[in-house]
C-alpha positions as protocol buffer text, in pm:
chain_id: "A"
residue {
  index: 1
  type: MET
  ca { x: 23365 y: 14325 z: 18229 }
}
residue {
  index: 2
  type: LYS
  ca { x: 23596 y: 14607 z: 18188 }
}
residue {
  index: 3
  type: LYS
  ca { x: 23767 y: 14423 z: 17897 }
}
residue {
  index: 4
  type: VAL
  ca { x: 23432 y: 14344 z: 17725 }
}
residue {
  index: 5
  type: GLY
  ca { x: 23331 y: 14698 z: 17739 }
}
residue {
  index: 6
  type: VAL
  ca { x: 23658 y: 14819 z: 17601 }
}
residue {
  index: 7
  type: ASN
  ca { x: 23641 y: 14565 z: 17311 }
}
residue {
  index: 8
  type: LEU
  ca { x: 23297 y: 14676 z: 17238 }
}
residue {
  index: 9
  type: VAL
  ca { x: 23390 y: 15034 z: 17221 }
}
residue {
  index: 10
  type: ALA
  ca { x: 23682 y: 14930 z: 16989 }
}
residue {
  index: 11
  type: TRP
  ca { x: 23446 y: 14749 z: 16763 }
}
residue {
  index: 12
  type: ILE
  ca { x: 23182 y: 15030 z: 16740 }
}
residue {
  index: 13
  type: LEU
  ca { x: 23478 y: 15268 z: 16650 }
}
residue {
  index: 14
  type: VAL
  ca { x: 23606 y: 15020 z: 16379 }
}
residue {
  index: 15
  type: ALA
  ca { x: 23249 y: 14994 z: 16234 }
}
residue {
  index: 16
  type: LEU
  ca { x: 23212 y: 15381 z: 16235 }
}
residue {
  index: 17
  type: VAL
  ca { x: 23535 y: 15455 z: 16056 }
}
residue {
  index: 18
  type: GLY
  ca { x: 23455 y: 15165 z: 15830 }
}
residue {
  index: 19
  type: ALA
  ca { x: 23131 y: 15332 z: 15728 }
}
residue {
  index: 20
  type: SER
  ca { x: 23279 y: 15649 z: 15678 }
}
residue {
  index: 21
  type: LEU
  ca { x: 23546 y: 15516 z: 15452 }
}
residue {
  index: 22
  type: ILE
  ca { x: 23280 y: 15338 z: 15245 }
}
residue {
  index: 23
  type: HIS
  ca { x: 23092 y: 15645 z: 15211 }
}
residue {
  index: 24
  type: ILE
  ca { x: 23399 y: 15829 z: 15095 }
}
residue {
  index: 25
  type: LEU
  ca { x: 23493 y: 15561 z: 14834 }
}
residue {
  index: 26
  type: ASN
  ca { x: 23131 y: 15557 z: 14716 }
}
residue {
  index: 27
  type: LYS
  ca { x: 23117 y: 15920 z: 14678 }
}
residue {
  index: 28
  type: ASN
  ca { x: 23461 y: 15953 z: 14503 }
}
residue {
  index: 29
  type: ASN
  ca { x: 23477 y: 15620 z: 14300 }
}
residue {
  index: 30
  type: TYR
  ca { x: 23554 y: 15797 z: 13980 }
}
residue {
  index: 31
  type: LYS
  ca { x: 23871 y: 15976 z: 13863 }
}
residue {
  index: 32
  type: ARG
  ca { x: 23878 y: 16353 z: 13927 }
}
residue {
  index: 33
  type: ASP
  ca { x: 24073 y: 16567 z: 13691 }
}
residue {
  index: 34
  type: GLU
  ca { x: 24057 y: 16895 z: 13500 }
}
residue {
  index: 35
  type: ASN
  ca { x: 23861 y: 16749 z: 13244 }
}
residue {
  index: 36
  type: THR
  ca { x: 23577 y: 16619 z: 13475 }
}
residue {
  index: 37
  type: ILE
  ca { x: 23292 y: 16806 z: 13632 }
}
residue {
  index: 38
  type: VAL
  ca { x: 23102 y: 16659 z: 13920 }
}
residue {
  index: 39
  type: VAL
  ca { x: 22734 y: 16763 z: 13924 }
}
residue {
  index: 40
  type: GLY
  ca { x: 22547 y: 16734 z: 14255 }
}
residue {
  index: 41
  type: TYR
  ca { x: 22172 y: 16652 z: 14225 }
}
residue {
  index: 42
  type: ASP
  ca { x: 21856 y: 16541 z: 14410 }
}
residue {
  index: 43
  type: ASP
  ca { x: 21764 y: 16193 z: 14263 }
}
residue {
  index: 44
  type: THR
  ca { x: 21400 y: 16236 z: 14348 }
}
residue {
  index: 45
  type: PHE
  ca { x: 21349 y: 16587 z: 14150 }
}
residue {
  index: 46
  type: VAL
  ca { x: 21124 y: 16469 z: 13885 }
}
residue {
  index: 47
  type: PRO
  ca { x: 21155 y: 16578 z: 13583 }
}
residue {
  index: 48
  type: MET
  ca { x: 21475 y: 16769 z: 13651 }
}
residue {
  index: 49
  type: GLY
  ca { x: 21704 y: 16495 z: 13774 }
}
residue {
  index: 50
  type: PHE
  ca { x: 21614 y: 16154 z: 13934 }
}
residue {
  index: 51
  type: ILE
  ca { x: 21664 y: 15779 z: 13901 }
}
residue {
  index: 52
  type: ASN
  ca { x: 21406 y: 15608 z: 13677 }
}
residue {
  index: 53
  type: ASN
  ca { x: 21268 y: 15246 z: 13738 }
}
residue {
  index: 54
  type: ASN
  ca { x: 21550 y: 15096 z: 13545 }
}
residue {
  index: 55
  type: GLY
  ca { x: 21800 y: 15267 z: 13795 }
}
residue {
  index: 56
  type: LYS
  ca { x: 21923 y: 15527 z: 13521 }
}
residue {
  index: 57
  type: VAL
  ca { x: 22011 y: 15888 z: 13607 }
}
residue {
  index: 58
  type: VAL
  ca { x: 21752 y: 16092 z: 13372 }
}
residue {
  index: 59
  type: GLY
  ca { x: 21595 y: 16431 z: 13352 }
}
residue {
  index: 60
  type: PHE
  ca { x: 21587 y: 16755 z: 13208 }
}
residue {
  index: 61
  type: ASP
  ca { x: 21875 y: 16904 z: 13377 }
}
residue {
  index: 62
  type: ILE
  ca { x: 22070 y: 16570 z: 13325 }
}
residue {
  index: 63
  type: ASP
  ca { x: 22031 y: 16585 z: 12950 }
}
residue {
  index: 64
  type: LEU
  ca { x: 22112 y: 16969 z: 12959 }
}
residue {
  index: 65
  type: ALA
  ca { x: 22425 y: 16905 z: 13161 }
}
residue {
  index: 66
  type: LYS
  ca { x: 22543 y: 16640 z: 12920 }
}
residue {
  index: 67
  type: ALA
  ca { x: 22466 y: 16865 z: 12628 }
}
residue {
  index: 68
  type: VAL
  ca { x: 22665 y: 17146 z: 12792 }
}
residue {
  index: 69
  type: GLY
  ca { x: 22959 y: 16907 z: 12873 }
}
residue {
  index: 70
  type: LYS
  ca { x: 23000 y: 16822 z: 12513 }
}
residue {
  index: 71
  type: LYS
  ca { x: 23014 y: 17187 z: 12416 }
}
residue {
  index: 72
  type: ILE
  ca { x: 23298 y: 17270 z: 12658 }
}
residue {
  index: 73
  type: ASN
  ca { x: 23464 y: 16911 z: 12616 }
}
residue {
  index: 74
  type: LYS
  ca { x: 23418 y: 16812 z: 12981 }
}
residue {
  index: 75
  type: LYS
  ca { x: 23332 y: 16490 z: 13129 }
}
residue {
  index: 76
  type: ILE
  ca { x: 22994 y: 16515 z: 13338 }
}
residue {
  index: 77
  type: ILE
  ca { x: 22954 y: 16296 z: 13619 }
}
residue {
  index: 78
  type: PHE
  ca { x: 22638 y: 16308 z: 13834 }
}
residue {
  index: 79
  type: GLN
  ca { x: 22673 y: 16246 z: 14208 }
}
residue {
  index: 80
  type: SER
  ca { x: 22329 y: 16219 z: 14406 }
}
residue {
  index: 81
  type: ILE
  ca { x: 22345 y: 16423 z: 14731 }
}
residue {
  index: 82
  type: ASP
  ca { x: 22143 y: 16507 z: 15037 }
}
residue {
  index: 83
  type: TRP
  ca { x: 21975 y: 16824 z: 14907 }
}
residue {
  index: 84
  type: THR
  ca { x: 21972 y: 16981 z: 15256 }
}
residue {
  index: 85
  type: MET
  ca { x: 22359 y: 16959 z: 15245 }
}
residue {
  index: 86
  type: LYS
  ca { x: 22419 y: 17089 z: 14865 }
}
residue {
  index: 87
  type: GLU
  ca { x: 22605 y: 17408 z: 14947 }
}
residue {
  index: 88
  type: THR
  ca { x: 22823 y: 17219 z: 15205 }
}
residue {
  index: 89
  type: GLU
  ca { x: 22900 y: 16930 z: 14955 }
}
residue {
  index: 90
  type: LEU
  ca { x: 23003 y: 17222 z: 14707 }
}
residue {
  index: 91
  type: ARG
  ca { x: 23219 y: 17401 z: 14945 }
}
residue {
  index: 92
  type: ASN
  ca { x: 23394 y: 17080 z: 15065 }
}
residue {
  index: 93
  type: LYS
  ca { x: 23453 y: 16999 z: 14684 }
}
residue {
  index: 94
  type: ASP
  ca { x: 23267 y: 16679 z: 14684 }
}
residue {
  index: 95
  type: ILE
  ca { x: 23089 y: 16838 z: 14392 }
}
residue {
  index: 96
  type: ASP
  ca { x: 23178 y: 17104 z: 14124 }
}
residue {
  index: 97
  type: LEU
  ca { x: 22818 y: 17219 z: 14041 }
}
residue {
  index: 98
  type: ILE
  ca { x: 22477 y: 17202 z: 14191 }
}
residue {
  index: 99
  type: TRP
  ca { x: 22263 y: 17147 z: 13895 }
}
residue {
  index: 100
  type: ASN
  ca { x: 21896 y: 17029 z: 13942 }
}
residue {
  index: 101
  type: GLY
  ca { x: 21625 y: 17279 z: 13933 }
}
residue {
  index: 102
  type: TYR
  ca { x: 21843 y: 17504 z: 14145 }
}
residue {
  index: 103
  type: SER
  ca { x: 21647 y: 17839 z: 14199 }
}
residue {
  index: 104
  type: ILE
  ca { x: 21843 y: 18174 z: 14225 }
}
residue {
  index: 105
  type: THR
  ca { x: 21745 y: 18330 z: 14584 }
}
residue {
  index: 106
  type: LYS
  ca { x: 21921 y: 18624 z: 14772 }
}
residue {
  index: 107
  type: ASP
  ca { x: 22048 y: 18368 z: 15043 }
}
residue {
  index: 108
  type: ARG
  ca { x: 22183 y: 18136 z: 14793 }
}
residue {
  index: 109
  type: GLU
  ca { x: 22378 y: 18412 z: 14633 }
}
residue {
  index: 110
  type: LYS
  ca { x: 22570 y: 18470 z: 14939 }
}
residue {
  index: 111
  type: GLU
  ca { x: 22705 y: 18113 z: 14924 }
}
residue {
  index: 112
  type: VAL
  ca { x: 22733 y: 18038 z: 14574 }
}
residue {
  index: 113
  type: ASP
  ca { x: 22793 y: 18194 z: 14226 }
}
residue {
  index: 114
  type: PHE
  ca { x: 22532 y: 18137 z: 13957 }
}
residue {
  index: 115
  type: SER
  ca { x: 22519 y: 18079 z: 13582 }
}
residue {
  index: 116
  type: ILE
  ca { x: 22278 y: 18256 z: 13346 }
}
residue {
  index: 117
  type: PRO
  ca { x: 21937 y: 18157 z: 13430 }
}
residue {
  index: 118
  type: TYR
  ca { x: 21775 y: 17914 z: 13170 }
}
residue {
  index: 119
  type: ILE
  ca { x: 21427 y: 17838 z: 13313 }
}
residue {
  index: 120
  type: ALA
  ca { x: 21160 y: 18041 z: 13481 }
}
residue {
  index: 121
  type: ASP
  ca { x: 20943 y: 17889 z: 13741 }
}
residue {
  index: 122
  type: ARG
  ca { x: 20680 y: 17941 z: 14002 }
}
residue {
  index: 123
  type: GLN
  ca { x: 20643 y: 17814 z: 14372 }
}
residue {
  index: 124
  type: VAL
  ca { x: 20282 y: 17684 z: 14327 }
}
residue {
  index: 125
  type: ILE
  ca { x: 20052 y: 17532 z: 14584 }
}
residue {
  index: 126
  type: ILE
  ca { x: 19879 y: 17192 z: 14487 }
}
residue {
  index: 127
  type: VAL
  ca { x: 19583 y: 17048 z: 14648 }
}
residue {
  index: 128
  type: ARG
  ca { x: 19347 y: 16750 z: 14573 }
}
residue {
  index: 129
  type: ALA
  ca { x: 19071 y: 16792 z: 14321 }
}
residue {
  index: 130
  type: ASN
  ca { x: 18823 y: 16759 z: 14574 }
}
residue {
  index: 131
  type: SER
  ca { x: 18985 y: 17014 z: 14839 }
}
residue {
  index: 132
  type: LYS
  ca { x: 18764 y: 17306 z: 14932 }
}
residue {
  index: 133
  type: ILE
  ca { x: 19086 y: 17515 z: 14970 }
}
residue {
  index: 134
  type: LYS
  ca { x: 19073 y: 17794 z: 14708 }
}
residue {
  index: 135
  type: ASP
  ca { x: 19346 y: 18032 z: 14830 }
}
residue {
  index: 136
  type: LYS
  ca { x: 19614 y: 18096 z: 15097 }
}
residue {
  index: 137
  type: LYS
  ca { x: 19351 y: 18209 z: 15354 }
}
residue {
  index: 138
  type: ASP
  ca { x: 19197 y: 17870 z: 15350 }
}
residue {
  index: 139
  type: PHE
  ca { x: 19488 y: 17713 z: 15475 }
}
residue {
  index: 140
  type: LYS
  ca { x: 19438 y: 17841 z: 15819 }
}
residue {
  index: 141
  type: GLY
  ca { x: 19476 y: 17536 z: 16059 }
}
residue {
  index: 142
  type: LYS
  ca { x: 19545 y: 17316 z: 15778 }
}
residue {
  index: 143
  type: LYS
  ca { x: 19877 y: 17098 z: 15711 }
}
residue {
  index: 144
  type: LEU
  ca { x: 20105 y: 17200 z: 15421 }
}
residue {
  index: 145
  type: GLY
  ca { x: 20407 y: 17006 z: 15305 }
}
residue {
  index: 146
  type: VAL
  ca { x: 20726 y: 17136 z: 15160 }
}
residue {
  index: 147
  type: GLN
  ca { x: 21074 y: 16983 z: 15087 }
}
residue {
  index: 148
  type: ALA
  ca { x: 21327 y: 17067 z: 15337 }
}
residue {
  index: 149
  type: ALA
  ca { x: 21592 y: 17329 z: 15253 }
}
residue {
  index: 150
  type: SER
  ca { x: 21440 y: 17393 z: 14917 }
}
residue {
  index: 151
  type: SER
  ca { x: 21350 y: 17722 z: 14757 }
}
residue {
  index: 152
  type: ALA
  ca { x: 20972 y: 17659 z: 14807 }
}
residue {
  index: 153
  type: ALA
  ca { x: 21059 y: 17640 z: 15185 }
}
residue {
  index: 154
  type: ASP
  ca { x: 21247 y: 17967 z: 15167 }
}
residue {
  index: 155
  type: ALA
  ca { x: 20961 y: 18113 z: 14974 }
}
residue {
  index: 156
  type: VAL
  ca { x: 20686 y: 18012 z: 15229 }
}
residue {
  index: 157
  type: MET
  ca { x: 20887 y: 18112 z: 15515 }
}
residue {
  index: 158
  type: LYS
  ca { x: 20894 y: 18474 z: 15380 }
}
residue {
  index: 159
  type: ASP
  ca { x: 20506 y: 18486 z: 15434 }
}
residue {
  index: 160
  type: LYS
  ca { x: 20529 y: 18486 z: 15824 }
}
residue {
  index: 161
  type: SER
  ca { x: 20164 y: 18542 z: 15883 }
}
residue {
  index: 162
  type: PHE
  ca { x: 20072 y: 18247 z: 15642 }
}
residue {
  index: 163
  type: VAL
  ca { x: 20302 y: 18012 z: 15802 }
}
residue {
  index: 164
  type: ASN
  ca { x: 20168 y: 18117 z: 16162 }
}
residue {
  index: 165
  type: SER
  ca { x: 19826 y: 18027 z: 16034 }
}
residue {
  index: 166
  type: LEU
  ca { x: 19901 y: 17672 z: 15957 }
}
residue {
  index: 167
  type: ASN
  ca { x: 19819 y: 17368 z: 16198 }
}
residue {
  index: 168
  type: GLY
  ca { x: 20116 y: 17385 z: 16441 }
}
residue {
  index: 169
  type: GLY
  ca { x: 20228 y: 17722 z: 16336 }
}
residue {
  index: 170
  type: ASN
  ca { x: 20460 y: 17576 z: 16052 }
}
residue {
  index: 171
  type: PHE
  ca { x: 20455 y: 17360 z: 15742 }
}
residue {
  index: 172
  type: VAL
  ca { x: 20540 y: 16997 z: 15750 }
}
residue {
  index: 173
  type: SER
  ca { x: 20913 y: 16926 z: 15630 }
}
residue {
  index: 174
  type: TYR
  ca { x: 20982 y: 16643 z: 15383 }
}
residue {
  index: 175
  type: GLN
  ca { x: 21302 y: 16499 z: 15258 }
}
residue {
  index: 176
  type: SER
  ca { x: 21188 y: 16498 z: 14903 }
}
residue {
  index: 177
  type: ASN
  ca { x: 20877 y: 16640 z: 14714 }
}
residue {
  index: 178
  type: ASN
  ca { x: 20771 y: 16302 z: 14618 }
}
residue {
  index: 179
  type: ASP
  ca { x: 20722 y: 16215 z: 14990 }
}
residue {
  index: 180
  type: ALA
  ca { x: 20507 y: 16524 z: 15034 }
}
residue {
  index: 181
  type: LEU
  ca { x: 20285 y: 16446 z: 14739 }
}
residue {
  index: 182
  type: MET
  ca { x: 20249 y: 16084 z: 14846 }
}
residue {
  index: 183
  type: ASP
  ca { x: 20110 y: 16240 z: 15193 }
}
residue {
  index: 184
  type: LEU
  ca { x: 19890 y: 16466 z: 14982 }
}
residue {
  index: 185
  type: ASP
  ca { x: 19752 y: 16164 z: 14796 }
}
residue {
  index: 186
  type: ALA
  ca { x: 19705 y: 15989 z: 15143 }
}
residue {
  index: 187
  type: GLY
  ca { x: 19511 y: 16276 z: 15280 }
}
residue {
  index: 188
  type: ARG
  ca { x: 19778 y: 16336 z: 15582 }
}
residue {
  index: 189
  type: ILE
  ca { x: 19827 y: 16686 z: 15460 }
}
residue {
  index: 190
  type: ASP
  ca { x: 19613 y: 16940 z: 15289 }
}
residue {
  index: 191
  type: GLY
  ca { x: 19855 y: 17070 z: 15023 }
}
residue {
  index: 192
  type: VAL
  ca { x: 20204 y: 17092 z: 14896 }
}
residue {
  index: 193
  type: VAL
  ca { x: 20407 y: 17387 z: 14776 }
}
residue {
  index: 194
  type: ALA
  ca { x: 20664 y: 17296 z: 14504 }
}
residue {
  index: 195
  type: ASP
  ca { x: 20820 y: 17401 z: 14182 }
}
residue {
  index: 196
  type: GLU
  ca { x: 20561 y: 17423 z: 13885 }
}
residue {
  index: 197
  type: VAL
  ca { x: 20781 y: 17231 z: 13666 }
}
residue {
  index: 198
  type: LEU
  ca { x: 20765 y: 16935 z: 13903 }
}
residue {
  index: 199
  type: ALA
  ca { x: 20402 y: 16988 z: 14004 }
}
residue {
  index: 200
  type: ARG
  ca { x: 20293 y: 16969 z: 13645 }
}
residue {
  index: 201
  type: TYR
  ca { x: 20510 y: 16664 z: 13561 }
}
residue {
  index: 202
  type: TYR
  ca { x: 20370 y: 16483 z: 13870 }
}
residue {
  index: 203
  type: MET
  ca { x: 20023 y: 16575 z: 13801 }
}
residue {
  index: 204
  type: ASN
  ca { x: 20032 y: 16458 z: 13440 }
}
residue {
  index: 205
  type: ALA
  ca { x: 20191 y: 16121 z: 13562 }
}
residue {
  index: 206
  type: ARG
  ca { x: 19960 y: 16066 z: 13844 }
}
residue {
  index: 207
  type: GLY
  ca { x: 19640 y: 16205 z: 13669 }
}
residue {
  index: 208
  type: ASN
  ca { x: 19560 y: 16565 z: 13623 }
}
residue {
  index: 209
  type: GLU
  ca { x: 19211 y: 16497 z: 13733 }
}
residue {
  index: 210
  type: LYS
  ca { x: 19345 y: 16410 z: 14097 }
}
residue {
  index: 211
  type: TYR
  ca { x: 19482 y: 16769 z: 14160 }
}
residue {
  index: 212
  type: LYS
  ca { x: 19437 y: 17133 z: 14120 }
}
residue {
  index: 213
  type: VAL
  ca { x: 19680 y: 17425 z: 14119 }
}
residue {
  index: 214
  type: LEU
  ca { x: 19571 y: 17720 z: 14319 }
}
residue {
  index: 215
  type: LYS
  ca { x: 19581 y: 18082 z: 14153 }
}
residue {
  index: 216
  type: ASP
  ca { x: 19791 y: 18187 z: 14459 }
}
residue {
  index: 217
  type: ASP
  ca { x: 20154 y: 18123 z: 14461 }
}
residue {
  index: 218
  type: PHE
  ca { x: 20492 y: 18222 z: 14627 }
}
residue {
  index: 219
  type: GLY
  ca { x: 20646 y: 18405 z: 14362 }
}
residue {
  index: 220
  type: LYS
  ca { x: 20841 y: 18364 z: 14049 }
}
residue {
  index: 221
  type: GLU
  ca { x: 21197 y: 18213 z: 14029 }
}
residue {
  index: 222
  type: PHE
  ca { x: 21468 y: 18134 z: 13805 }
}
residue {
  index: 223
  type: PHE
  ca { x: 21662 y: 17806 z: 13756 }
}
residue {
  index: 224
  type: ALA
  ca { x: 22057 y: 17844 z: 13714 }
}
residue {
  index: 225
  type: VAL
  ca { x: 22360 y: 17637 z: 13787 }
}
residue {
  index: 226
  type: GLY
  ca { x: 22544 y: 17695 z: 14122 }
}
residue {
  index: 227
  type: MET
  ca { x: 22924 y: 17675 z: 14156 }
}
residue {
  index: 228
  type: ARG
  ca { x: 23166 y: 17770 z: 14441 }
}
residue {
  index: 229
  type: LYS
  ca { x: 23200 y: 18134 z: 14526 }
}
residue {
  index: 230
  type: GLY
  ca { x: 23476 y: 18302 z: 14315 }
}
residue {
  index: 231
  type: ASP
  ca { x: 23526 y: 18019 z: 14072 }
}
residue {
  index: 232
  type: THR
  ca { x: 23503 y: 18265 z: 13773 }
}
residue {
  index: 233
  type: SER
  ca { x: 23656 y: 18007 z: 13515 }
}
residue {
  index: 234
  type: MET
  ca { x: 23381 y: 17758 z: 13598 }
}
residue {
  index: 235
  type: GLN
  ca { x: 23119 y: 18016 z: 13564 }
}
residue {
  index: 236
  type: LYS
  ca { x: 23251 y: 18130 z: 13215 }
}
residue {
  index: 237
  type: GLU
  ca { x: 23273 y: 17787 z: 13089 }
}
residue {
  index: 238
  type: ILE
  ca { x: 22921 y: 17676 z: 13199 }
}
residue {
  index: 239
  type: ASN
  ca { x: 22766 y: 18010 z: 13057 }
}
residue {
  index: 240
  type: LYS
  ca { x: 22963 y: 17943 z: 12741 }
}
residue {
  index: 241
  type: GLY
  ca { x: 22805 y: 17597 z: 12717 }
}
residue {
  index: 242
  type: LEU
  ca { x: 22465 y: 17706 z: 12817 }
}
residue {
  index: 243
  type: LYS
  ca { x: 22461 y: 17985 z: 12544 }
}
residue {
  index: 244
  type: ALA
  ca { x: 22577 y: 17726 z: 12289 }
}
residue {
  index: 245
  type: VAL
  ca { x: 22313 y: 17480 z: 12349 }
}
residue {
  index: 246
  type: ILE
  ca { x: 22039 y: 17735 z: 12348 }
}
residue {
  index: 247
  type: GLU
  ca { x: 22158 y: 17911 z: 12025 }
}
residue {
  index: 248
  type: ASP
  ca { x: 22200 y: 17593 z: 11845 }
}
residue {
  index: 249
  type: GLY
  ca { x: 21840 y: 17443 z: 11949 }
}
residue {
  index: 250
  type: SER
  ca { x: 21979 y: 17160 z: 12161 }
}
residue {
  index: 251
  type: ALA
  ca { x: 21819 y: 17304 z: 12472 }
}
residue {
  index: 252
  type: LYS
  ca { x: 21479 y: 17343 z: 12296 }
}
residue {
  index: 253
  type: LYS
  ca { x: 21473 y: 16986 z: 12187 }
}
residue {
  index: 254
  type: ILE
  ca { x: 21545 y: 16869 z: 12552 }
}
residue {
  index: 255
  type: SER
  ca { x: 21280 y: 17101 z: 12684 }
}
residue {
  index: 256
  type: ILE
  ca { x: 21031 y: 16966 z: 12449 }
}
residue {
  index: 257
  type: LYS
  ca { x: 21128 y: 16593 z: 12534 }
}
residue {
  index: 258
  type: TRP
  ca { x: 21051 y: 16671 z: 12883 }
}
residue {
  index: 259
  type: PHE
  ca { x: 20784 y: 16930 z: 12894 }
}
residue {
  index: 260
  type: GLY
  ca { x: 20609 y: 16895 z: 12568 }
}
residue {
  index: 261
  type: LYS
  ca { x: 20706 y: 17264 z: 12487 }
}
residue {
  index: 262
  type: ASP
  ca { x: 21008 y: 17500 z: 12473 }
}
residue {
  index: 263
  type: ILE
  ca { x: 21035 y: 17677 z: 12817 }
}
residue {
  index: 264
  type: VAL
  ca { x: 21393 y: 17752 z: 12802 }
}
residue {
  index: 265
  type: LEU
  ca { x: 21485 y: 18126 z: 12838 }
}
residue {
  index: 266
  type: LYS
  ca { x: 21691 y: 18297 z: 12588 }
}
residue {
  index: 267
  type: GLU
  ca { x: 21997 y: 18476 z: 12719 }
}
residue {
  index: 268
  type: GLY
  ca { x: 21892 y: 18782 z: 12913 }
}
residue {
  index: 269
  type: GLN
  ca { x: 21525 y: 18690 z: 12904 }
}
residue {
  index: 270
  type: LYS
  ca { x: 21338 y: 18706 z: 13228 }
}
């Protein structure tokens, strides 16, 4: 029995080590060099960066990153990451940039350096069209869904009295915005807080008549590219590329493709 137990433990250890090695190989199955930049993104964040029905990585930020890469003569590789671990992935050098509807916040500024902002956004509240909820006060005792470790979660948590008023004294955390919106459709929650760019895209895709966006929101934010603290050379290159695609109209074309209008900020605009 002792021998069987030892063998079982050995097999478990081998399996765990093997799984770890496979994970590492899968994450780093590309050649890293000074001409390659690895962009970490959440592959469910429609329309900024996601995997479409054909298994391709697409989205506004995907197209923008590719355009910037061409301007600065860098090869861009996209690495899907757990969004709750994005800053850790960056610190560990598994990725070089966080680029996927990444909002500038004071807490994040302590952990990463940011590029110039390129899109203004709001954290909006989405409810079903037939919902009787009209504002934040109506959420007392209700269930609200928010993506875990997102800027939406940070924004909601700043309003302590609102959070305490929710069912259970907190919002319901989801791995992705898509999961939250699916539960909203099914009636398992009463509302979702998310980036307006995502909310509008989903509403348009699923039927605008099914939803409404409340006038109340959780503040204005700005999207930018995140990079490791102190990486000034990367920051200069990304800013140079962003300025170039904004000036030559490339960013405008990408914006019209994904949003139907130009929502890209001009340099210094807020």
